[in-house]
PDB file of C-alpha atoms in Angstrom:
ATOM      1  CA  MET F 281      13.576  16.729  10.466  1.00 47.00           C
ATOM      2  CA  LEU F 282      12.907  20.429  10.230  1.00 48.00           C
ATOM      3  CA  GLY F 283       9.537  21.514   8.886  1.00 55.00           C
ATOM      4  CA  PRO F 284       7.467  24.662   8.630  1.00 63.00           C
ATOM      5  CA  ASP F 285       6.188  26.278  11.829  1.00 74.00           C
ATOM      6  CA  ILE F 286       2.542  25.242  11.982  1.00 79.00           C
ATOM      7  CA  ASN F 287       1.750  27.454  14.974  1.00 81.00           C
ATOM      8  CA  GLN F 288       3.052  30.523  13.137  1.00 85.00           C
ATOM      9  CA  TYR F 289       1.016  29.502  10.102  1.00 87.00           C
ATOM     10  CA  ARG F 290      -2.165  29.280  12.172  1.00 84.00           C
ATOM     11  CA  ASP F 291      -1.452  32.650  13.772  1.00 86.00           C
ATOM     12  CA  ASP F 292      -0.887  34.214  10.361  1.00 87.00           C
ATOM     13  CA  ILE F 293      -4.244  32.955   9.084  1.00 87.00           C
ATOM     14  CA  ASP F 294      -6.112  33.909  12.270  1.00 86.00           C
ATOM     15  CA  ASN F 295      -4.661  37.426  12.210  1.00 89.00           C
ATOM     16  CA  ASP F 296      -5.070  38.053   8.480  1.00 91.00           C
ATOM     17  CA  GLU F 297      -8.021  40.467   8.515  1.00 91.00           C
ATOM     18  CA  GLY F 298      -8.223  40.705   4.731  1.00 91.00           C
ATOM     19  CA  LEU F 299      -8.431  36.929   4.355  1.00 92.00           C
ATOM     20  CA  ALA F 300     -10.992  36.692   7.172  1.00 92.00           C
ATOM     21  CA  ALA F 301     -13.222  39.307   5.527  1.00 94.00           C
ATOM     22  CA  LYS F 302     -13.139  37.538   2.145  1.00 94.00           C
ATOM     23  CA  ARG F 303     -13.768  34.162   3.785  1.00 93.00           C
ATOM     24  CA  ARG F 304     -16.727  35.485   5.740  1.00 94.00           C
ATOM     25  CA  ALA F 305     -18.316  37.097   2.679  1.00 95.00           C
ATOM     26  CA  LEU F 306     -17.798  33.967   0.577  1.00 95.00           C
ATOM     27  CA  ILE F 307     -19.346  31.720   3.228  1.00 95.00           C
ATOM     28  CA  ILE F 308     -22.399  33.944   3.737  1.00 94.00           C
ATOM     29  CA  VAL F 309     -23.170  34.363   0.027  1.00 94.00           C
ATOM     30  CA  SER F 310     -22.534  30.660  -0.670  1.00 94.00           C
ATOM     31  CA  LEU F 311     -24.902  29.598   2.116  1.00 92.00           C
ATOM     32  CA  LEU F 312     -27.546  31.983   0.802  1.00 89.00           C
ATOM     33  CA  LEU F 313     -27.208  30.596  -2.722  1.00 90.00           C
ATOM     34  CA  LEU F 314     -27.387  27.031  -1.388  1.00 88.00           C
ATOM     35  CA  ALA F 315     -30.562  27.888   0.520  1.00 84.00           C
ATOM     36  CA  LEU F 316     -32.177  29.319  -2.603  1.00 81.00           C
ATOM     37  CA  SER F 317     -31.056  26.484  -4.877  1.00 78.00           C
ATOM     38  CA  VAL F 318     -31.643  23.473  -2.652  1.00 71.00           C
ATOM     39  CA  SER F 319     -34.648  24.404  -0.550  1.00 62.00           C
ATOM     40  CA  GLY F 320     -36.491  26.446  -3.127  1.00 57.00           C
ATOM     41  CA  ALA F 321     -36.731  29.379  -0.722  1.00 54.00           C
ATOM     42  CA  SER F 322     -36.976  32.907  -2.068  1.00 54.00           C
ATOM     43  CA  ILE F 323     -36.146  36.321  -0.691  1.00 53.00           C
ATOM     44  CA  LYS F 324     -39.258  38.452  -0.529  1.00 53.00           C
ATOM     45  CA  GLU F 325     -37.761  41.504   1.109  1.00 53.00           C
ATOM     46  CA  ALA F 326     -34.364  42.839   2.178  1.00 51.00           C
ATOM     47  CA  ASN F 327     -33.905  45.582   4.740  1.00 53.00           C
ATOM     48  CA  THR F 328     -31.003  47.861   3.833  1.00 49.00           C
ATOM     49  CA  PHE F 329     -31.584  50.053   6.926  1.00 49.00           C
ATOM     50  CA  ILE F 330     -32.611  52.943   4.650  1.00 48.00           C
ATOM     51  CA  PHE F 331     -35.319  51.373   2.507  1.00 47.00           C
ATOM     52  CA  ARG F 332     -36.774  47.960   1.818  1.00 54.00           C
ATOM     53  CA  ILE F 333     -36.414  46.041  -1.430  1.00 46.00           C
ATOM     54  CA  GLU F 334     -38.800  43.317  -2.545  1.00 52.00           C
ATOM     55  CA  PHE F 335     -37.423  40.799  -5.033  1.00 51.00           C
ATOM     56  CA  SER F 336     -39.891  39.685  -7.674  1.00 52.00           C
ATOM     57  CA  ASN F 337     -37.444  38.145 -10.148  1.00 50.00           C
ATOM     58  CA  HIS F 338     -36.095  35.261  -8.062  1.00 58.00           C
ATOM     59  CA  VAL F 339     -34.315  33.662 -11.021  1.00 62.00           C
ATOM     60  CA  GLY F 340     -32.408  36.856 -11.669  1.00 68.00           C
ATOM     61  CA  LEU F 341     -31.476  37.044  -7.994  1.00 76.00           C
ATOM     62  CA  THR F 342     -30.127  33.485  -8.123  1.00 81.00           C
ATOM     63  CA  TYR F 343     -27.980  34.361 -11.142  1.00 83.00           C
ATOM     64  CA  LEU F 344     -26.698  37.418  -9.323  1.00 87.00           C
ATOM     65  CA  LEU F 345     -25.756  35.375  -6.277  1.00 89.00           C
ATOM     66  CA  GLY F 346     -24.048  32.804  -8.491  1.00 91.00           C
ATOM     67  CA  ALA F 347     -21.952  35.536 -10.090  1.00 93.00           C
ATOM     68  CA  ALA F 348     -21.181  36.933  -6.637  1.00 94.00           C
ATOM     69  CA  VAL F 349     -19.961  33.528  -5.419  1.00 96.00           C
ATOM     70  CA  ILE F 350     -17.641  33.180  -8.428  1.00 95.00           C
ATOM     71  CA  PHE F 351     -16.272  36.679  -7.856  1.00 96.00           C
ATOM     72  CA  LEU F 352     -15.743  36.013  -4.145  1.00 96.00           C
ATOM     73  CA  LEU F 353     -14.022  32.693  -4.905  1.00 96.00           C
ATOM     74  CA  LEU F 354     -11.516  34.548  -7.074  1.00 95.00           C
ATOM     75  CA  ARG F 355     -11.029  37.253  -4.463  1.00 95.00           C
ATOM     76  CA  TYR F 356     -10.563  34.697  -1.697  1.00 95.00           C
ATOM     77  CA  TYR F 357      -8.012  32.803  -3.775  1.00 94.00           C
ATOM     78  CA  ALA F 358      -6.073  36.012  -4.380  1.00 92.00           C
ATOM     79  CA  TYR F 359      -5.776  36.515  -0.620  1.00 91.00           C
ATOM     80  CA  ALA F 360      -5.218  32.828   0.258  1.00 91.00           C
ATOM     81  CA  GLN F 361      -2.745  31.730  -2.421  1.00 88.00           C
ATOM     82  CA  SER F 362       0.293  32.543  -0.278  1.00 84.00           C
ATOM     83  CA  TYR F 363      -0.913  29.941   2.236  1.00 88.00           C
ATOM     84  CA  HIS F 364      -1.546  27.115  -0.249  1.00 88.00           C
ATOM     85  CA  SER F 365       2.056  26.029  -0.792  1.00 82.00           C
ATOM     86  CA  GLN F 366       2.546  25.897   2.969  1.00 87.00           C
ATOM     87  CA  LEU F 367      -0.231  23.302   3.280  1.00 88.00           C
ATOM     88  CA  PHE F 368       1.800  21.052   0.976  1.00 90.00           C
ATOM     89  CA  ASP F 369       4.884  21.662   3.097  1.00 90.00           C
ATOM     90  CA  PHE F 370       3.090  20.558   6.266  1.00 90.00           C
ATOM     91  CA  TRP F 371       1.878  17.150   5.138  1.00 92.00           C
ATOM     92  CA  SER F 372       5.000  16.431   3.066  1.00 94.00           C
ATOM     93  CA  ALA F 373       7.172  17.138   6.119  1.00 93.00           C
ATOM     94  CA  ARG F 374       5.093  14.592   8.049  1.00 94.00           C
ATOM     95  CA  LEU F 375       5.549  12.150   5.168  1.00 96.00           C
ATOM     96  CA  LEU F 376       9.338  12.427   5.316  1.00 96.00           C
ATOM     97  CA  ASP F 377       9.255  12.183   9.114  1.00 95.00           C
ATOM     98  CA  ASP F 378       7.872   8.643   8.733  1.00 96.00           C
ATOM     99  CA  TYR F 379      10.850   6.332   9.220  1.00 95.00           C
ATOM    100  CA  ARG F 380       9.289   3.849   6.793  1.00 97.00           C
ATOM    101  CA  VAL F 381       9.601   6.477   4.067  1.00 97.00           C
ATOM    102  CA  PHE F 382      12.816   8.278   5.031  1.00 97.00           C
ATOM    103  CA  SER F 383      15.340   7.935   7.825  1.00 95.00           C
ATOM    104  CA  TYR F 384      18.959   8.982   8.080  1.00 95.00           C
ATOM    105  CA  ASN F 385      21.524   6.695   9.678  1.00 94.00           C
ATOM    106  CA  SER F 386      24.055   9.116  11.153  1.00 91.00           C
ATOM    107  CA  ALA F 387      26.450   6.287  12.032  1.00 91.00           C
ATOM    108  CA  GLU F 388      26.709   5.189   8.392  1.00 91.00           C
ATOM    109  CA  ASP F 389      25.819   8.575   6.860  1.00 91.00           C
ATOM    110  CA  GLU F 390      23.264   6.976   4.579  1.00 94.00           C
ATOM    111  CA  VAL F 391      19.571   7.218   3.806  1.00 95.00           C
ATOM    112  CA  GLN F 392      17.334   4.348   4.832  1.00 95.00           C
ATOM    113  CA  GLY F 393      13.635   3.591   4.564  1.00 96.00           C
ATOM    114  CA  LEU F 394      11.753   3.340   1.284  1.00 97.00           C
ATOM    115  CA  LEU F 395      13.551   6.317  -0.272  1.00 97.00           C
ATOM    116  CA  GLY F 396      16.893   4.730   0.573  1.00 96.00           C
ATOM    117  CA  LYS F 397      16.292   2.549  -2.495  1.00 96.00           C
ATOM    118  CA  ARG F 398      16.408   5.655  -4.687  1.00 96.00           C
ATOM    119  CA  ILE F 399      18.777   7.991  -2.819  1.00 95.00           C
ATOM    120  CA  ASP F 400      22.226   6.521  -3.252  1.00 91.00           C
ATOM    121  CA  ILE F 401      24.108   9.404  -1.644  1.00 91.00           C
ATOM    122  CA  TRP F 402      26.680   9.385   1.120  1.00 91.00           C
ATOM    123  CA  GLY F 403      25.795  12.009   3.701  1.00 90.00           C
ATOM    124  CA  GLY F 404      29.448  12.805   4.327  1.00 88.00           C
ATOM    125  CA  ASP F 405      29.624  14.281   0.830  1.00 89.00           C
ATOM    126  CA  GLU F 406      26.114  15.755   0.834  1.00 92.00           C
ATOM    127  CA  PRO F 407      25.073  16.727   4.388  1.00 92.00           C
ATOM    128  CA  GLY F 408      22.009  18.524   3.000  1.00 93.00           C
ATOM    129  CA  ILE F 409      20.388  15.150   2.321  1.00 94.00           C
ATOM    130  CA  GLN F 410      19.645  14.949   6.043  1.00 93.00           C
ATOM    131  CA  GLU F 411      16.936  17.602   5.536  1.00 93.00           C
ATOM    132  CA  PRO F 412      15.227  16.772   2.217  1.00 95.00           C
ATOM    133  CA  ARG F 413      12.039  18.330   0.846  1.00 95.00           C
ATOM    134  CA  TYR F 414       9.328  16.517  -1.062  1.00 96.00           C
ATOM    135  CA  ARG F 415       8.122  18.194  -4.249  1.00 95.00           C
ATOM    136  CA  LYS F 416       5.334  17.616  -6.759  1.00 93.00           C
ATOM    137  CA  VAL F 417       6.628  18.532 -10.223  1.00 91.00           C
ATOM    138  CA  GLY F 418       3.770  17.251 -12.400  1.00 88.00           C
ATOM    139  CA  MET F 419       1.018  14.678 -12.700  1.00 89.00           C
ATOM    140  CA  LEU F 420       2.303  11.670 -10.727  1.00 91.00           C
ATOM    141  CA  LYS F 421       5.818  13.136 -10.837  1.00 95.00           C
ATOM    142  CA  ARG F 422       7.738  13.657  -7.624  1.00 96.00           C
ATOM    143  CA  ASN F 423      11.205  14.863  -6.663  1.00 96.00           C
ATOM    144  CA  ILE F 424      13.330  14.924  -3.542  1.00 97.00           C
ATOM    145  CA  VAL F 425      15.114  18.256  -3.167  1.00 96.00           C
ATOM    146  CA  TYR F 426      18.028  18.978  -0.859  1.00 95.00           C
ATOM    147  CA  THR F 427      20.551  21.777  -0.429  1.00 93.00           C
ATOM    148  CA  SER F 428      23.962  21.129  -1.917  1.00 92.00           C
ATOM    149  CA  GLU F 429      27.090  23.221  -2.333  1.00 84.00           C
ATOM    150  CA  GLY F 430      29.255  23.980  -5.319  1.00 81.00           C
ATOM    151  CA  GLU F 431      32.336  26.045  -5.944  1.00 80.00           C
ATOM    152  CA  ASP F 432      33.680  28.043  -8.844  1.00 78.00           C
ATOM    153  CA  ASP F 433      36.429  30.582  -9.423  1.00 72.00           C
ATOM    154  CA  GLN F 434      34.070  33.528  -9.748  1.00 75.00           C
ATOM    155  CA  HIS F 435      31.643  33.014  -6.863  1.00 69.00           C
ATOM    156  CA  GLY F 436      33.576  30.724  -4.557  1.00 77.00           C
ATOM    157  CA  THR F 437      31.366  28.410  -2.494  1.00 81.00           C
ATOM    158  CA  TYR F 438      27.638  28.696  -3.222  1.00 80.00           C
ATOM    159  CA  SER F 439      24.476  26.784  -2.323  1.00 86.00           C
ATOM    160  CA  TYR F 440      21.887  25.390  -4.721  1.00 85.00           C
ATOM    161  CA  ASN F 441      18.970  22.944  -4.751  1.00 91.00           C
ATOM    162  CA  GLU F 442      19.767  19.459  -6.010  1.00 94.00           C
ATOM    163  CA  ASN F 443      16.856  17.405  -7.389  1.00 95.00           C
ATOM    164  CA  ILE F 444      16.468  13.635  -7.269  1.00 96.00           C
ATOM    165  CA  GLU F 445      13.771  12.503  -9.699  1.00 96.00           C
ATOM    166  CA  LEU F 446      11.649   9.763  -8.193  1.00 97.00           C
ATOM    167  CA  ASN F 447      10.209   8.810 -11.589  1.00 95.00           C
ATOM    168  CA  LYS F 448      13.540   7.439 -12.778  1.00 94.00           C
ATOM    169  CA  TYR F 449      13.663   3.714 -12.083  1.00 95.00           C
ATOM    170  CA  SER F 450      16.494   1.256 -11.612  1.00 93.00           C
ATOM    171  CA  GLY F 451      17.148  -2.233 -10.308  1.00 93.00           C
ATOM    172  CA  THR F 452      16.742  -0.997  -6.732  1.00 95.00           C
ATOM    173  CA  TRP F 453      14.003   1.629  -7.256  1.00 96.00           C
ATOM    174  CA  THR F 454      11.038   0.324  -9.249  1.00 96.00           C
ATOM    175  CA  ARG F 455       7.560   1.480 -10.255  1.00 96.00           C
ATOM    176  CA  LYS F 456       6.231  -0.695  -7.454  1.00 97.00           C
ATOM    177  CA  ASP F 457       8.338   1.271  -4.962  1.00 97.00           C
ATOM    178  CA  PHE F 458       7.073   4.555  -6.407  1.00 97.00           C
ATOM    179  CA  ARG F 459       3.456   3.391  -6.147  1.00 97.00           C
ATOM    180  CA  LYS F 460       4.113   2.458  -2.529  1.00 97.00           C
ATOM    181  CA  LEU F 461       5.417   5.978  -1.951  1.00 97.00           C
ATOM    182  CA  LEU F 462       2.235   7.406  -3.479  1.00 97.00           C
ATOM    183  CA  ARG F 463       0.150   5.301  -1.086  1.00 97.00           C
ATOM    184  CA  PHE F 464       2.052   6.855   1.820  1.00 97.00           C
ATOM    185  CA  GLU F 465       1.428  10.270   0.235  1.00 97.00           C
ATOM    186  CA  ILE F 466      -2.323   9.648   0.034  1.00 97.00           C
ATOM    187  CA  LYS F 467      -2.319   8.609   3.693  1.00 96.00           C
ATOM    188  CA  TYR F 468      -0.716  11.856   4.805  1.00 95.00           C
ATOM    189  CA  ARG F 469      -2.870  13.970   2.500  1.00 94.00           C
ATOM    190  CA  VAL F 470      -6.027  12.442   3.999  1.00 94.00           C
ATOM    191  CA  GLU F 471      -4.697  12.876   7.529  1.00 93.00           C
ATOM    192  CA  ALA F 472      -4.002  16.543   6.762  1.00 89.00           C
ATOM    193  CA  ILE F 473      -7.692  16.968   5.934  1.00 89.00           C
ATOM    194  CA  LEU F 474      -9.123  14.951   8.819  1.00 89.00           C
ATOM    195  CA  LYS F 475      -6.699  15.568  11.691  1.00 86.00           C
ATOM    196  CA  HIS F 476      -5.238  19.028  11.206  1.00 83.00           C
ATOM    197  CA  ARG F 477      -7.447  22.087  11.287  1.00 83.00           C
ATOM    198  CA  GLU F 478      -5.275  24.304   9.080  1.00 83.00           C
ATOM    199  CA  TYR F 479      -6.429  22.472   5.928  1.00 86.00           C
ATOM    200  CA  LEU F 480     -10.156  22.944   6.500  1.00 85.00           C
ATOM    201  CA  ASP F 481      -9.578  26.477   7.812  1.00 86.00           C
ATOM    202  CA  LEU F 482      -8.235  27.432   4.410  1.00 90.00           C
ATOM    203  CA  MET F 483     -10.140  25.089   2.076  1.00 91.00           C
ATOM    204  CA  PHE F 484     -13.673  25.018   3.541  1.00 92.00           C
ATOM    205  CA  PRO F 485     -14.785  28.286   1.866  1.00 94.00           C
ATOM    206  CA  TYR F 486     -13.731  26.872  -1.521  1.00 95.00           C
ATOM    207  CA  LEU F 487     -15.719  23.684  -0.925  1.00 94.00           C
ATOM    208  CA  LEU F 488     -18.788  25.634   0.144  1.00 95.00           C
ATOM    209  CA  GLY F 489     -18.564  28.021  -2.797  1.00 95.00           C
ATOM    210  CA  ILE F 490     -18.119  25.200  -5.313  1.00 95.00           C
ATOM    211  CA  ALA F 491     -21.042  23.309  -3.758  1.00 94.00           C
ATOM    212  CA  ALA F 492     -23.214  26.417  -4.129  1.00 93.00           C
ATOM    213  CA  ILE F 493     -22.291  26.806  -7.811  1.00 94.00           C
ATOM    214  CA  ILE F 494     -22.943  23.108  -8.482  1.00 93.00           C
ATOM    215  CA  SER F 495     -26.345  23.335  -6.785  1.00 90.00           C
ATOM    216  CA  LEU F 496     -27.206  26.318  -8.995  1.00 88.00           C
ATOM    217  CA  ILE F 497     -26.185  24.434 -12.155  1.00 89.00           C
ATOM    218  CA  ILE F 498     -28.263  21.418 -11.145  1.00 87.00           C
ATOM    219  CA  LYS F 499     -31.274  23.624 -10.426  1.00 79.00           C
ATOM    220  CA  LEU F 500     -30.974  25.351 -13.798  1.00 77.00           C
ATOM    221  CA  TYR F 501     -30.587  22.008 -15.566  1.00 78.00           C
ATOM    222  CA  GLN F 502     -33.745  20.665 -13.931  1.00 74.00           C
ATOM    223  CA  GLN F 503     -35.841  23.646 -14.962  1.00 63.00           C
TER     224      GLN F 503
END
């Protein structure tokens, strides 16, 4: 089954200088805020290469760093958002590559595996079903999308995306089957985090920034 080019994705992230600069700034400021919030350390003096500044209001400095982390989180998201949807594409492609979830019998032109209970389509009529895409369309709502063709007098033959709603149940496709599909989904989501570096490459700065903000909130609450 065709999927996104993971090597190209990694190259794009590695070579994106704007994203790298925002990630680096977010990580540095987040680590500094964590150090101040968790360890109780304080900055006595900062060398700006022209003059030296001594910080006497450490609480004010902590607030300033907290605001800086929030600002950098927003800036990083603005640069990284084009990569987020691709992360979904990677693990969902692996999900549909699992023969237990989806397989296509070319001899019979039919879908097999778990999704074969829901996809009652003959591949001879809809060849696009051989290359489906998995889509999240809401809270616990999932679709299978494939390319189909239509024809009309004005446009002739044209292509469009056909959706199969996985939250519609029948005698062959039940809630139990859908829950089983979600368990497979969780498996591949977790594997994306633990086994494939592209997830942590993109998401680690968010986790660090959020941890820094939470540590600041806890410190302020304890005061």
